[in-house]
Amino acid sequence: PWYDLVPDQDHKVVTAGLGEFWGLDYVTAAVTGDGGTMMAYLPSARTITVDLSKLAKGRARAWWYNPRTGGATEAGTFATEGAMQFTPPSDGDWVIVLDDASKHIPAPGS
């Protein structure tokens, strides 16, 4: 549920690629308290760095959600250890979603 998301105001989860805070191109991210879901809105395509160790232990399933079409593309499954860079599949705005793989949450928008 969206109401479980807590803004990543201190940039503990998305650690790089944020853009300018007072500008129109700033990455906004949030994570659930249990680390089971993280999402970040990228107003333009760029590489961001996510500290996977801040997510639920185990494996995270990643998705790129396209807010212009409502479609999602799987981006892989990763151990929740260390930092990892993510780059959207094409230009435009995107949302990266990482879910606890053990919960088998369906693709965003489905």
mmCIF file of C-alpha atoms in Angstrom:
data_model
loop_
_atom_site.group_PDB
_atom_site.id
_atom_site.type_symbol
_atom_site.label_atom_id
_atom_site.label_comp_id
_atom_site.label_asym_id
_atom_site.label_seq_id
_atom_site.Cartn_x
_atom_site.Cartn_y
_atom_site.Cartn_z
ATOM 1 C CA PRO A 1 0.000 0.000 0.000
ATOM 2 C CA TRP A 2 1.216 3.488 -0.924
ATOM 3 C CA TYR A 3 0.531 4.800 2.590
ATOM 4 C CA ASP A 4 3.315 2.563 3.961
ATOM 5 C CA LEU A 5 5.915 4.488 1.946
ATOM 6 C CA VAL A 6 8.243 6.836 3.812
ATOM 7 C CA PRO A 7 10.073 9.566 1.833
ATOM 8 C CA ASP A 8 13.813 8.996 1.459
ATOM 9 C CA GLN A 9 14.562 12.587 2.501
ATOM 10 C CA ASP A 10 18.042 11.793 3.809
ATOM 11 C CA HIS A 11 19.034 9.944 0.617
ATOM 12 C CA LYS A 12 19.878 6.737 2.435
ATOM 13 C CA VAL A 13 18.349 4.553 -0.295
ATOM 14 C CA VAL A 14 18.868 6.571 -3.495
ATOM 15 C CA THR A 15 22.359 7.901 -2.906
ATOM 16 C CA ALA A 16 23.407 9.418 -6.258
ATOM 17 C CA GLY A 17 21.898 10.792 -9.446
ATOM 18 C CA LEU A 18 19.333 12.883 -7.584
ATOM 19 C CA GLY A 19 19.498 16.087 -9.609
ATOM 20 C CA GLU A 20 19.041 19.583 -8.191
ATOM 21 C CA PHE A 21 16.764 19.747 -5.121
ATOM 22 C CA TRP A 22 15.197 23.104 -5.971
ATOM 23 C CA GLY A 23 15.020 22.355 -9.695
ATOM 24 C CA LEU A 24 12.392 20.617 -11.823
ATOM 25 C CA ASP A 25 14.546 17.539 -12.393
ATOM 26 C CA TYR A 26 14.869 16.096 -8.874
ATOM 27 C CA VAL A 27 14.535 12.371 -8.118
ATOM 28 C CA THR A 28 11.934 11.635 -5.446
ATOM 29 C CA ALA A 29 12.147 8.303 -3.623
ATOM 30 C CA ALA A 30 10.322 6.448 -0.856
ATOM 31 C CA VAL A 31 10.639 3.079 0.880
ATOM 32 C CA THR A 32 8.378 1.077 3.162
ATOM 33 C CA GLY A 33 9.411 0.788 6.803
ATOM 34 C CA ASP A 34 10.223 -2.902 6.391
ATOM 35 C CA GLY A 35 12.278 -2.246 3.226
ATOM 36 C CA GLY A 36 9.961 -4.496 1.228
ATOM 37 C CA THR A 37 9.244 -1.902 -1.467
ATOM 38 C CA MET A 38 11.200 1.081 -2.763
ATOM 39 C CA MET A 39 10.218 3.370 -5.585
ATOM 40 C CA ALA A 40 11.821 6.440 -7.081
ATOM 41 C CA TYR A 41 10.432 8.831 -9.682
ATOM 42 C CA LEU A 42 12.961 10.058 -12.229
ATOM 43 C CA PRO A 43 11.610 13.109 -14.112
ATOM 44 C CA SER A 44 14.218 12.503 -16.819
ATOM 45 C CA ALA A 45 16.355 9.550 -17.823
ATOM 46 C CA ARG A 46 19.583 9.301 -15.833
ATOM 47 C CA THR A 47 21.580 6.765 -13.871
ATOM 48 C CA ILE A 48 20.819 6.595 -10.157
ATOM 49 C CA THR A 49 22.555 4.657 -7.406
ATOM 50 C CA VAL A 50 20.462 2.631 -4.952
ATOM 51 C CA ASP A 51 21.844 1.231 -1.703
ATOM 52 C CA LEU A 52 20.243 -2.208 -1.832
ATOM 53 C CA SER A 53 21.377 -2.975 1.716
ATOM 54 C CA LYS A 54 18.646 -0.570 2.934
ATOM 55 C CA LEU A 55 15.989 -2.938 1.530
ATOM 56 C CA ALA A 56 14.612 -6.157 3.025
ATOM 57 C CA LYS A 57 17.307 -8.826 3.293
ATOM 58 C CA GLY A 58 17.390 -11.407 0.538
ATOM 59 C CA ARG A 59 16.619 -10.506 -3.069
ATOM 60 C CA ALA A 60 14.844 -7.569 -4.691
ATOM 61 C CA ARG A 61 12.924 -7.720 -7.954
ATOM 62 C CA ALA A 62 13.290 -4.535 -9.996
ATOM 63 C CA TRP A 63 10.865 -2.979 -12.470
ATOM 64 C CA TRP A 64 10.918 0.085 -14.667
ATOM 65 C CA TYR A 65 7.419 1.572 -14.703
ATOM 66 C CA ASN A 66 6.538 3.974 -17.522
ATOM 67 C CA PRO A 67 4.053 6.573 -16.172
ATOM 68 C CA ARG A 68 3.282 7.730 -19.733
ATOM 69 C CA THR A 69 1.950 4.336 -20.830
ATOM 70 C CA GLY A 70 1.243 2.475 -17.583
ATOM 71 C CA GLY A 71 3.504 -0.381 -18.694
ATOM 72 C CA ALA A 72 6.275 -2.046 -16.701
ATOM 73 C CA THR A 73 9.468 -3.778 -17.797
ATOM 74 C CA GLU A 74 11.289 -6.172 -15.498
ATOM 75 C CA ALA A 75 14.834 -5.013 -14.736
ATOM 76 C CA GLY A 76 16.104 -8.124 -12.932
ATOM 77 C CA THR A 77 16.437 -9.678 -9.496
ATOM 78 C CA PHE A 78 19.340 -8.695 -7.267
ATOM 79 C CA ALA A 79 20.801 -9.567 -3.872
ATOM 80 C CA THR A 80 20.063 -6.765 -1.422
ATOM 81 C CA GLU A 81 23.712 -6.054 -0.742
ATOM 82 C CA GLY A 82 25.724 -2.939 -1.481
ATOM 83 C CA ALA A 83 25.079 -0.225 -4.039
ATOM 84 C CA MET A 84 23.820 -0.741 -7.569
ATOM 85 C CA GLN A 85 23.291 1.636 -10.464
ATOM 86 C CA PHE A 86 20.036 1.695 -12.431
ATOM 87 C CA THR A 87 19.493 3.393 -15.790
ATOM 88 C CA PRO A 88 16.026 3.647 -17.425
ATOM 89 C CA PRO A 89 15.478 1.770 -20.692
ATOM 90 C CA SER A 90 14.868 4.973 -22.732
ATOM 91 C CA ASP A 91 14.344 8.740 -22.522
ATOM 92 C CA GLY A 92 11.462 10.345 -20.652
ATOM 93 C CA ASP A 93 10.285 10.083 -17.075
ATOM 94 C CA TRP A 94 10.373 6.712 -15.281
ATOM 95 C CA VAL A 95 9.724 5.070 -11.925
ATOM 96 C CA ILE A 96 12.080 2.392 -10.620
ATOM 97 C CA VAL A 97 10.321 -0.057 -8.305
ATOM 98 C CA LEU A 98 12.142 -2.639 -6.176
ATOM 99 C CA ASP A 99 10.090 -5.216 -4.281
ATOM 100 C CA ASP A 100 11.051 -8.012 -1.904
ATOM 101 C CA ALA A 101 11.281 -10.904 -4.393
ATOM 102 C CA SER A 102 9.974 -13.386 -1.820
ATOM 103 C CA LYS A 103 6.602 -11.605 -1.760
ATOM 104 C CA HIS A 104 5.946 -12.242 -5.482
ATOM 105 C CA ILE A 105 4.358 -8.824 -5.962
ATOM 106 C CA PRO A 106 3.041 -8.388 -9.534
ATOM 107 C CA ALA A 107 4.412 -5.791 -11.944
ATOM 108 C CA PRO A 108 3.576 -2.166 -11.165
ATOM 109 C CA GLY A 109 0.433 -1.044 -12.949
ATOM 110 C CA SER A 110 -0.992 -4.563 -13.251
#
